[in-house]
Coordinates of C-alpha atoms in Angstrom, one line a residue:
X6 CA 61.3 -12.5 -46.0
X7 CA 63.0 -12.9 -49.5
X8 CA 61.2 -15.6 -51.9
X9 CA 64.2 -17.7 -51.3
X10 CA 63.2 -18.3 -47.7
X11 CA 59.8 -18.2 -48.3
X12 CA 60.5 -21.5 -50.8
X13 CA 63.0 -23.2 -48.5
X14 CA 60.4 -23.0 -45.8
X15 CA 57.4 -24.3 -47.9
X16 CA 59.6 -27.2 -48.8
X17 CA 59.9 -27.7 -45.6
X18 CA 56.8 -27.9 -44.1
X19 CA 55.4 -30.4 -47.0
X20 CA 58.1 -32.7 -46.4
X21 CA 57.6 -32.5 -42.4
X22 CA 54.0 -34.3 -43.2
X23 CA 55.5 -36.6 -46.2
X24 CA 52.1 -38.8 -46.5
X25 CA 49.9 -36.2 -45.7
X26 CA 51.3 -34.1 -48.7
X27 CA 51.9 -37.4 -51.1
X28 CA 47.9 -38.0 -50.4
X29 CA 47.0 -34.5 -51.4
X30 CA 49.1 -34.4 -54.6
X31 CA 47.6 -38.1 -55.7
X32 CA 44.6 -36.3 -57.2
X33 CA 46.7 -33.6 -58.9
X34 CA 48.6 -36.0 -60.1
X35 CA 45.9 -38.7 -61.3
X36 CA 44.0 -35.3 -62.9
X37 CA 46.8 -33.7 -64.6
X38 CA 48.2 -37.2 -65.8
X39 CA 44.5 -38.2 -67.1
X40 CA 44.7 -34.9 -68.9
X41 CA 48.1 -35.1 -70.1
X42 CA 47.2 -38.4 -71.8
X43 CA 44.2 -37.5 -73.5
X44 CA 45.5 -34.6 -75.1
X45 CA 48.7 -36.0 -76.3
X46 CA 47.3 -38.6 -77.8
X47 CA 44.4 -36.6 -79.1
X48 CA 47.1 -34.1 -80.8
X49 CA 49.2 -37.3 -82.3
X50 CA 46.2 -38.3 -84.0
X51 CA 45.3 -34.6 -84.6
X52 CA 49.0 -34.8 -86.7
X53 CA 48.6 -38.1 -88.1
X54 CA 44.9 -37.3 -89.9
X55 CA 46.2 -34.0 -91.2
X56 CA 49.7 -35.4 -92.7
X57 CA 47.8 -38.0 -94.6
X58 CA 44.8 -35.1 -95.6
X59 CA 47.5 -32.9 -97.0
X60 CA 48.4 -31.9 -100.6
X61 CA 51.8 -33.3 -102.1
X62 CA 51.8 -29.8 -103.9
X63 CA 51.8 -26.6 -102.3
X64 CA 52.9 -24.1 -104.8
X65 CA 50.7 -21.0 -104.0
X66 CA 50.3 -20.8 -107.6
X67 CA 48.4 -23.9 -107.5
X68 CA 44.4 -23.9 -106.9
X69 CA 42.4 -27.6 -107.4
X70 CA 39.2 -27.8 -109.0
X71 CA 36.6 -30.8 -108.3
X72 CA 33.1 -31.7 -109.2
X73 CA 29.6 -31.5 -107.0
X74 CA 27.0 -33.6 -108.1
X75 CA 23.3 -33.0 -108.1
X76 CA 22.1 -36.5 -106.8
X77 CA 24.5 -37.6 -103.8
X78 CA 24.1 -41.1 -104.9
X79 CA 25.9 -40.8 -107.9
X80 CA 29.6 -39.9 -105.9
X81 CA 29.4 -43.5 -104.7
X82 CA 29.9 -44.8 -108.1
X83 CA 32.9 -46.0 -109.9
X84 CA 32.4 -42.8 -112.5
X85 CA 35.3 -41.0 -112.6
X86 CA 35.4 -36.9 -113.1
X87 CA 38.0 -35.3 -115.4
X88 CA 38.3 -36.8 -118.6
X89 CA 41.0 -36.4 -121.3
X90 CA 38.3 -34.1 -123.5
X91 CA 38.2 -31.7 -119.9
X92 CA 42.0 -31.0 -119.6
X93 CA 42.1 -30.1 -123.8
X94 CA 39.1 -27.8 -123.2
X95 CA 40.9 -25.9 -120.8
X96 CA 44.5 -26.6 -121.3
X97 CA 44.8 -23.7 -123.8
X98 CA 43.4 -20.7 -121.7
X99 CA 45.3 -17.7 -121.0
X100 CA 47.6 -17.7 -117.6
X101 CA 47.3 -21.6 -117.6
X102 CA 51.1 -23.0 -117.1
X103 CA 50.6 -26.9 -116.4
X104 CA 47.5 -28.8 -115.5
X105 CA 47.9 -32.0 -113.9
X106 CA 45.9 -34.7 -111.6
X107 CA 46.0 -34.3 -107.7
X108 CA 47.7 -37.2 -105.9
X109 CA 47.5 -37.5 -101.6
X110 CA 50.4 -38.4 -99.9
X111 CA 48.5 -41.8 -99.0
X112 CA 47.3 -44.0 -101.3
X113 CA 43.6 -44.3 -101.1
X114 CA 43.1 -48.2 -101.3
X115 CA 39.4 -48.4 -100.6
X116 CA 36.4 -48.0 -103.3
X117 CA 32.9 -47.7 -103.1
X118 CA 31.4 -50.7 -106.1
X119 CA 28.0 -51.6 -106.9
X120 CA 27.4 -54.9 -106.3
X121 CA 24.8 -57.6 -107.3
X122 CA 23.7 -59.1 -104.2
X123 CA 20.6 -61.6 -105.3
X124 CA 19.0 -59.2 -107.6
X125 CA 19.7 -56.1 -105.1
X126 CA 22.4 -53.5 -106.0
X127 CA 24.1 -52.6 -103.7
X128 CA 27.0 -50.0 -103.0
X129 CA 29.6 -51.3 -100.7
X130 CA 33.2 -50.7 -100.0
X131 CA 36.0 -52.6 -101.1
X132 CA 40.2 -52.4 -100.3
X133 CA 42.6 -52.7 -103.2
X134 CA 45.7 -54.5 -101.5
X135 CA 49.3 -55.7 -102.2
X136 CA 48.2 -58.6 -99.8
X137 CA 45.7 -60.3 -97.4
X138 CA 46.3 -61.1 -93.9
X139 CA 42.7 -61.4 -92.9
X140 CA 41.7 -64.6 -90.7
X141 CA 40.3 -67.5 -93.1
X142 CA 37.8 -69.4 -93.6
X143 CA 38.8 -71.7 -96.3
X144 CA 40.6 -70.6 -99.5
X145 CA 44.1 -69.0 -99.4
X146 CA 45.1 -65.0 -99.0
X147 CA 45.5 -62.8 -102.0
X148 CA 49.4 -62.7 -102.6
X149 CA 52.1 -60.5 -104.0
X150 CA 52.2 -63.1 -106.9
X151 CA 48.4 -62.3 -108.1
X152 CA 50.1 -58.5 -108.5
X153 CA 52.4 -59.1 -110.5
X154 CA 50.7 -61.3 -112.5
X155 CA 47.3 -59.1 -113.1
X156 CA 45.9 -62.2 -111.6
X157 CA 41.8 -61.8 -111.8
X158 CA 41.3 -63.0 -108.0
X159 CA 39.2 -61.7 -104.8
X160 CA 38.5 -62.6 -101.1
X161 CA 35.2 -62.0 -99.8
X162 CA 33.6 -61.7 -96.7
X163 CA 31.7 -64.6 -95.5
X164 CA 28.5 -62.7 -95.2
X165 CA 28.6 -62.0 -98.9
X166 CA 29.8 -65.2 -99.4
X167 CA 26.7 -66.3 -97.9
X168 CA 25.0 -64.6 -99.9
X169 CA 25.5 -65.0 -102.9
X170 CA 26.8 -68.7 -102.8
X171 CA 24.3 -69.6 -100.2
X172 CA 27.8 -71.6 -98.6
X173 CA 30.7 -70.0 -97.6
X174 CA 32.6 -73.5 -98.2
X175 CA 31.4 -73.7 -101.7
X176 CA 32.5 -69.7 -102.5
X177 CA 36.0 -70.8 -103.7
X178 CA 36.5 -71.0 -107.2
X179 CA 33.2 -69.3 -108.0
X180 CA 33.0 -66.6 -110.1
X181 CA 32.7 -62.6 -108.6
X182 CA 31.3 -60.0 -110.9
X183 CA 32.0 -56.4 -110.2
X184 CA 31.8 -53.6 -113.2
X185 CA 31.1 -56.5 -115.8
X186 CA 35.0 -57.6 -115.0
X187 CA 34.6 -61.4 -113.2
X188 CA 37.2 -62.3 -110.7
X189 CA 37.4 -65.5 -109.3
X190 CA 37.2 -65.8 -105.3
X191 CA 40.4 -68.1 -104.2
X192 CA 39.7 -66.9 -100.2
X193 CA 36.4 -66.1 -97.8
X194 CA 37.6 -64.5 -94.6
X195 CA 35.5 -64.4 -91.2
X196 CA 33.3 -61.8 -91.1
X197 CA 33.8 -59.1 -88.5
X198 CA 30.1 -57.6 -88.2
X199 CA 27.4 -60.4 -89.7
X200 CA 25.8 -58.1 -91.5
X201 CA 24.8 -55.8 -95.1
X202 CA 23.7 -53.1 -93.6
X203 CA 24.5 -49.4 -93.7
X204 CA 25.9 -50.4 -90.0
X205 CA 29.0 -52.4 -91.6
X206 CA 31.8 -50.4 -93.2
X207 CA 34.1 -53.0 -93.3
X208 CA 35.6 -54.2 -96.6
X209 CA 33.4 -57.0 -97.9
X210 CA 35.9 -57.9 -100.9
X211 CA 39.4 -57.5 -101.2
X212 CA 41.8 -57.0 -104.5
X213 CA 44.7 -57.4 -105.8
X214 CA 45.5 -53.7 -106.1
X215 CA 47.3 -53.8 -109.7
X216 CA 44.7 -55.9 -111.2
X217 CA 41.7 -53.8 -109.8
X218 CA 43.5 -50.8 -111.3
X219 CA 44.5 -52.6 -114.3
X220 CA 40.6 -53.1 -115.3
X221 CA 38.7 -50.4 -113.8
X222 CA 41.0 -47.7 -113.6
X223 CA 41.4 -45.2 -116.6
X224 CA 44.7 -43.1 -116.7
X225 CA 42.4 -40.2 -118.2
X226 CA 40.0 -39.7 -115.6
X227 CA 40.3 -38.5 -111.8
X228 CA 38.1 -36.8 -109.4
X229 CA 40.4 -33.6 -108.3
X230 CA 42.3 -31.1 -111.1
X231 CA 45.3 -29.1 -110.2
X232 CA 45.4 -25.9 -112.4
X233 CA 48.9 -24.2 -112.1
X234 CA 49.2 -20.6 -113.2
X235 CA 51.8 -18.2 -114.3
X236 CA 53.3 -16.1 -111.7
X237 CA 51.9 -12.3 -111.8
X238 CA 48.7 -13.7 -113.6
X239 CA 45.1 -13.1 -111.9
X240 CA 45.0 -16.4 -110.3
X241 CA 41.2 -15.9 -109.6
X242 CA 40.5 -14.8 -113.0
X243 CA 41.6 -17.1 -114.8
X244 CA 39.7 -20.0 -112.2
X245 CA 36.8 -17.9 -112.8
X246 CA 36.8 -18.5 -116.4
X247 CA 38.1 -22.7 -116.3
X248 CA 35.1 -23.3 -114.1
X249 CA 32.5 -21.5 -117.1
X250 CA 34.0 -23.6 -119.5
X251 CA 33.7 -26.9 -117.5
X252 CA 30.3 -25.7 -116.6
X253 CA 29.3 -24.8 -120.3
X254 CA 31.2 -27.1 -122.3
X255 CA 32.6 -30.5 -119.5
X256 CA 31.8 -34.1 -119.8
X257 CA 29.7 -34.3 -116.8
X258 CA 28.1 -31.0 -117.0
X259 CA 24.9 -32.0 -116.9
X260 CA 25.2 -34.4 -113.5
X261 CA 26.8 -31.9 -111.1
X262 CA 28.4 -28.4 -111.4
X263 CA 32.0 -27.9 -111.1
X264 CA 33.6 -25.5 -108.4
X265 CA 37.2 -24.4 -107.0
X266 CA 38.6 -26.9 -104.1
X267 CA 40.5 -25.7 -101.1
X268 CA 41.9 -28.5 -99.3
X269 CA 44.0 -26.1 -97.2
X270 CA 40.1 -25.1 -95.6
X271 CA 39.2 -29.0 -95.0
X272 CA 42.5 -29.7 -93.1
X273 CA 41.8 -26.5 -90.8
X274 CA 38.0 -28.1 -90.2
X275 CA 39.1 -31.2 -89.1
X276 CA 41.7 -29.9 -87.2
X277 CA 38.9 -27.8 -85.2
X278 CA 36.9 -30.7 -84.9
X279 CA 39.5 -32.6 -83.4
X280 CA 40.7 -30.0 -80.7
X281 CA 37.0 -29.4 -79.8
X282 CA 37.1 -32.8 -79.4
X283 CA 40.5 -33.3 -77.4
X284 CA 39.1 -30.6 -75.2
X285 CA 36.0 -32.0 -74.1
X286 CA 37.1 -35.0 -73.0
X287 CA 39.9 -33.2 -71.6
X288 CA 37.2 -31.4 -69.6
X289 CA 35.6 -34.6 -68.2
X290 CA 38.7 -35.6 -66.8
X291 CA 39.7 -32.3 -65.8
X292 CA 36.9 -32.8 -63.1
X293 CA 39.2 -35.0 -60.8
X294 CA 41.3 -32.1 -60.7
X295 CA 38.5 -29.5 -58.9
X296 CA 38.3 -32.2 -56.4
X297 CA 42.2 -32.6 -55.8
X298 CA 41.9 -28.9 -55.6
X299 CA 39.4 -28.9 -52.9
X300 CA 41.9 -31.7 -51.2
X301 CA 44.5 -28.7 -51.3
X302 CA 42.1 -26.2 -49.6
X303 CA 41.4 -28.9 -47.1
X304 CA 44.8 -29.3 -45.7
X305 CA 45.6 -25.8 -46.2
X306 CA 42.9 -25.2 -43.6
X307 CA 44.7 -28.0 -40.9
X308 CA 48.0 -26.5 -41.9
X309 CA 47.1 -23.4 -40.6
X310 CA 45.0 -24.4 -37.6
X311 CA 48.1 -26.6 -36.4
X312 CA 50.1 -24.0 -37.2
X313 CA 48.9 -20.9 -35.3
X314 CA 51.4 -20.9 -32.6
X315 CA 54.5 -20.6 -35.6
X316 CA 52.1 -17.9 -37.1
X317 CA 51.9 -15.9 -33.8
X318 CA 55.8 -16.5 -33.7
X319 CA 56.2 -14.9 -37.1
X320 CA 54.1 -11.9 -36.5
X321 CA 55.6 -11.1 -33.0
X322 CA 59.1 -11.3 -35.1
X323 CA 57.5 -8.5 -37.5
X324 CA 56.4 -10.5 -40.0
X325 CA 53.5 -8.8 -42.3
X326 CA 49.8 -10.3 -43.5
X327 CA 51.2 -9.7 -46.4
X328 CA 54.1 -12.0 -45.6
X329 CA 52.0 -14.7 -43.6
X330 CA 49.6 -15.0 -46.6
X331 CA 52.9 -15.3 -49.2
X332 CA 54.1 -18.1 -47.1
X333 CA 51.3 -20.1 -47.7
X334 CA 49.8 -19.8 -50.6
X335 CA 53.7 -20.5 -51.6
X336 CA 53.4 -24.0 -49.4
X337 CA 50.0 -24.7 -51.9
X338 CA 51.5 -23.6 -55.0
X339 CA 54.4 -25.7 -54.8
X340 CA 52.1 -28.9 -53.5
X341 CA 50.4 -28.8 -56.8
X342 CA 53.4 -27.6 -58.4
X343 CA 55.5 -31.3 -57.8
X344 CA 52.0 -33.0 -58.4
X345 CA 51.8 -31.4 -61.7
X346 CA 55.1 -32.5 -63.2
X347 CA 54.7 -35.9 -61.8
X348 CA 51.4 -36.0 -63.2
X349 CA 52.8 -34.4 -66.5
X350 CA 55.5 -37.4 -66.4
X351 CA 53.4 -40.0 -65.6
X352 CA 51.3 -38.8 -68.4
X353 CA 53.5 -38.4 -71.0
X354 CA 54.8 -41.5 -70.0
X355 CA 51.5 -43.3 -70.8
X356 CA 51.2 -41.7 -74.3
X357 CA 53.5 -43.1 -75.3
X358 CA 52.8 -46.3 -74.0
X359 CA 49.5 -46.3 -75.9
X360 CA 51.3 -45.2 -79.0
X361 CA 52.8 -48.7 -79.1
X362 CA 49.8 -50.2 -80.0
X363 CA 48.2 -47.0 -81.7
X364 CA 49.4 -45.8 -85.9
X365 CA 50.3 -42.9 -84.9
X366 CA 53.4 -41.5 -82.8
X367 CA 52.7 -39.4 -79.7
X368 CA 55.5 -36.7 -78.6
X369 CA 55.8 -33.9 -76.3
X370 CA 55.2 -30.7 -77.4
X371 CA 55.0 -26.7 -75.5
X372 CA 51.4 -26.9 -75.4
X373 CA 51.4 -29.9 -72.9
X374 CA 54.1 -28.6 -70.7
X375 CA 52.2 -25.3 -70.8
X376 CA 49.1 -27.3 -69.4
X377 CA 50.2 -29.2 -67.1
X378 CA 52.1 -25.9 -65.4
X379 CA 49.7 -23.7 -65.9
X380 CA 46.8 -26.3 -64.6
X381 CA 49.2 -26.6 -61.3
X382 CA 49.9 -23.0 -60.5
X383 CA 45.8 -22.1 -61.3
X384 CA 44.3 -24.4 -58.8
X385 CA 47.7 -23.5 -56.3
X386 CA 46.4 -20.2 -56.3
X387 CA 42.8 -20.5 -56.4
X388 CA 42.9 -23.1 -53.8
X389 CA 45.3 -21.6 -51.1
X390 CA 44.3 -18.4 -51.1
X391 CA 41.9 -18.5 -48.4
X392 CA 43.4 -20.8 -46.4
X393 CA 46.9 -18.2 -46.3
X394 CA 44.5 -14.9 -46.3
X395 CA 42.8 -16.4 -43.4
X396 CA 46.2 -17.3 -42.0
X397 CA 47.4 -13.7 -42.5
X398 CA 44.3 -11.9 -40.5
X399 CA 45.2 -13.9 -37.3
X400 CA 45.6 -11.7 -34.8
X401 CA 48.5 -11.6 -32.2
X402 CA 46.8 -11.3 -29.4
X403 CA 44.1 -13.6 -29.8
X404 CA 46.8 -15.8 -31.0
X405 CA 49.0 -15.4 -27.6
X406 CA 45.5 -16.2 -25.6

């Protein structure tokens, strides 16, 4: 028989048991579209963290230099790194063509500030904003107006409101120190964990981003250096021999040690981490799909046994073991076949359902396609071929008894 026939006549003995079929291809469907899902969404989020990790420059000619400190402790400060006294110490050397400050394609609005909380210092993160939307307590939102104006304001969360005013009510109006700078808290907001701990990382203070960077940021000073070199120079030379003067001769020399930077190597980390991640609970799911598989086997089996007379037929018109067991296993593989793409549909479908109310977009891409096919024709395959070899070693005879 020629593959067309073979096809036409597996199509037609799934649709002569519509509900029989439809029941075996839910859990191919239900697995693949479970699977679908989780790795689409898993590789729009894989996108989104790696587009807003990535350099603005990539000029090969460009390598970044930051700073390790000795004591952990000391990162979570305000302290800056590079100073206008580091780029004129190294500004000068041989192969250097421009020096400038790296900048992320996202702008970075949290901070980590020391606070005073009732004689306790304490290092807790803050968000530099253009406005609040947070619900309140009492007091009004921070405003595009207090911008503009370099207006010295803050909302706080009403646990450190608490605590330091004993009265969330009575924290409007009061003055918040941070850095020796005092800004007056016009807002408290509800707070969304109840505690100081190490166990909230939510903001606890919020600022008007141009007036936080107005008084605590210095145009001198940032934590990453981009060091551009002429083209045909020994790019790792001339690195080699910044990072001995920074070491010998930089402001914060004696804190930390400074060292080369290659964001290129972070990006590729967390992209592993991520797909590790995507396919372990890829896995998990994928465990439905062994048990649809074993569903196929199962009516593979009652397809043949009710089929032994049309077997007998076959072979008494010259039909082959090699034919008999081709017929079959092409009946599974295109069972799991239609239950993959529906599952691939119906998976896609909810991706991008959920990216509604995710920040990040989720498409379609090879790679799922790929799965979802190759998923189907694997467990097709594994799962009909005993069914059709046993199918094919019937013989006539014991067939005609």
């Amino acid at each position: 028989m020629n593959n067309y026939v073979i096809w036409k006549t597996a199509l037609k003995s799934i649709l002569k048991n519509k509900k029989r079929s439809f029941l075996t291809m839910f859990g191919i469907i239900i697995g693949i579209a479970s699977v679908i899902t989780i790795v689409s969404i898993g590789n729009g989020f894989k996108r989104d963290m790696i587009d807003k990790m990535s350099m603005v420059n990539t000029n090969e000619n460009v390598s970044n230099i930051t700073f390790n400190y000795y004591d952990v402790s000391n990162a979570f400060t305000e302290s800056d790194v590079f100073k206008k006294s580091d780029l004129d110490l190294i500004k000068n050397l041989k192969g250097i063509r421009k020096i400038d400050f790296y900048k992320p394609k996202q702008k970075l609005t949290e901070r980590q500030v020391e606070l005073n909380v009732r004689g306790k210092k304490l290092t807790k993160k803050i968000e530099r904003v253009e406005q609040t939307s947070e619900p309140l307590l009492v007091g009004r939102q921070i405003d595009p107006n207090d911008n503009e104006t370099l207006n010295k304001v803050v909302v706080i969360d009403e646990i450190l409101a608490q605590k330091l005013y004993d009265d969330p009510e009575k924290a409007v109006g009061k003055g918040f120190e941070v850095m020796n700078e005092l800004f007056t808290v016009v807002g408290v907001i509800a707070s969304s964990n109840g505690t100081l701990s190490m166990e909230n990382q939510a903001a606890l203070a919020y600022f008007p981003i141009k007036s936080y960077d107005h008084y605590f940021n210095k145009a001198e000073s940032q934590s990453i250096l981009n060091i551009e070199t002429e083209v045909g120079e020994n790019q790792e030379e001339i690195l080699k021999e910044v990072l001995k003067q920074l070491n010998f001769n930089g402001s914060m020399r004696n804190v930390g040690e400074y060292e080369t930077y290659n964001p290129k190597s972070d990006i590729e980390q967390m992209g592993s981490i991520l797909d590790n991640l995507t396919l372990f609970i890829s896995a998990v799911a994928g465990i439905s799909l062994f048990i649809a598989g074993v569903g196929v086997m199962n009516m593979m089996y009652i397809s043949v046994s009710e089929r032994t007379k049309e077997i007998g037929i076959r072979r008494a018109l010259g039909a082959t073991e090699k034919d008999i067991r081709k017929q079959f296993l092409t009946e599974g593989l295109t069972l799991t076949l239609l239950g993959g793409l529906i599952g691939y549909l119906l998976g896609m479908i909810l991706g991008l359902l959920a990216s509604i109310f995710l920040p990040f977009s989720v498409r379609p891409d090879l790679f799922t396609i790929g799965l979802a096919v190759g998923i189907s024709v694997l467990i097709g395959v594994v799962f009909s071929y005993m069914p059709a070899s046993t199918a094919s070693k019937k013989d006539l005879i014991d067939i005609m008894k």
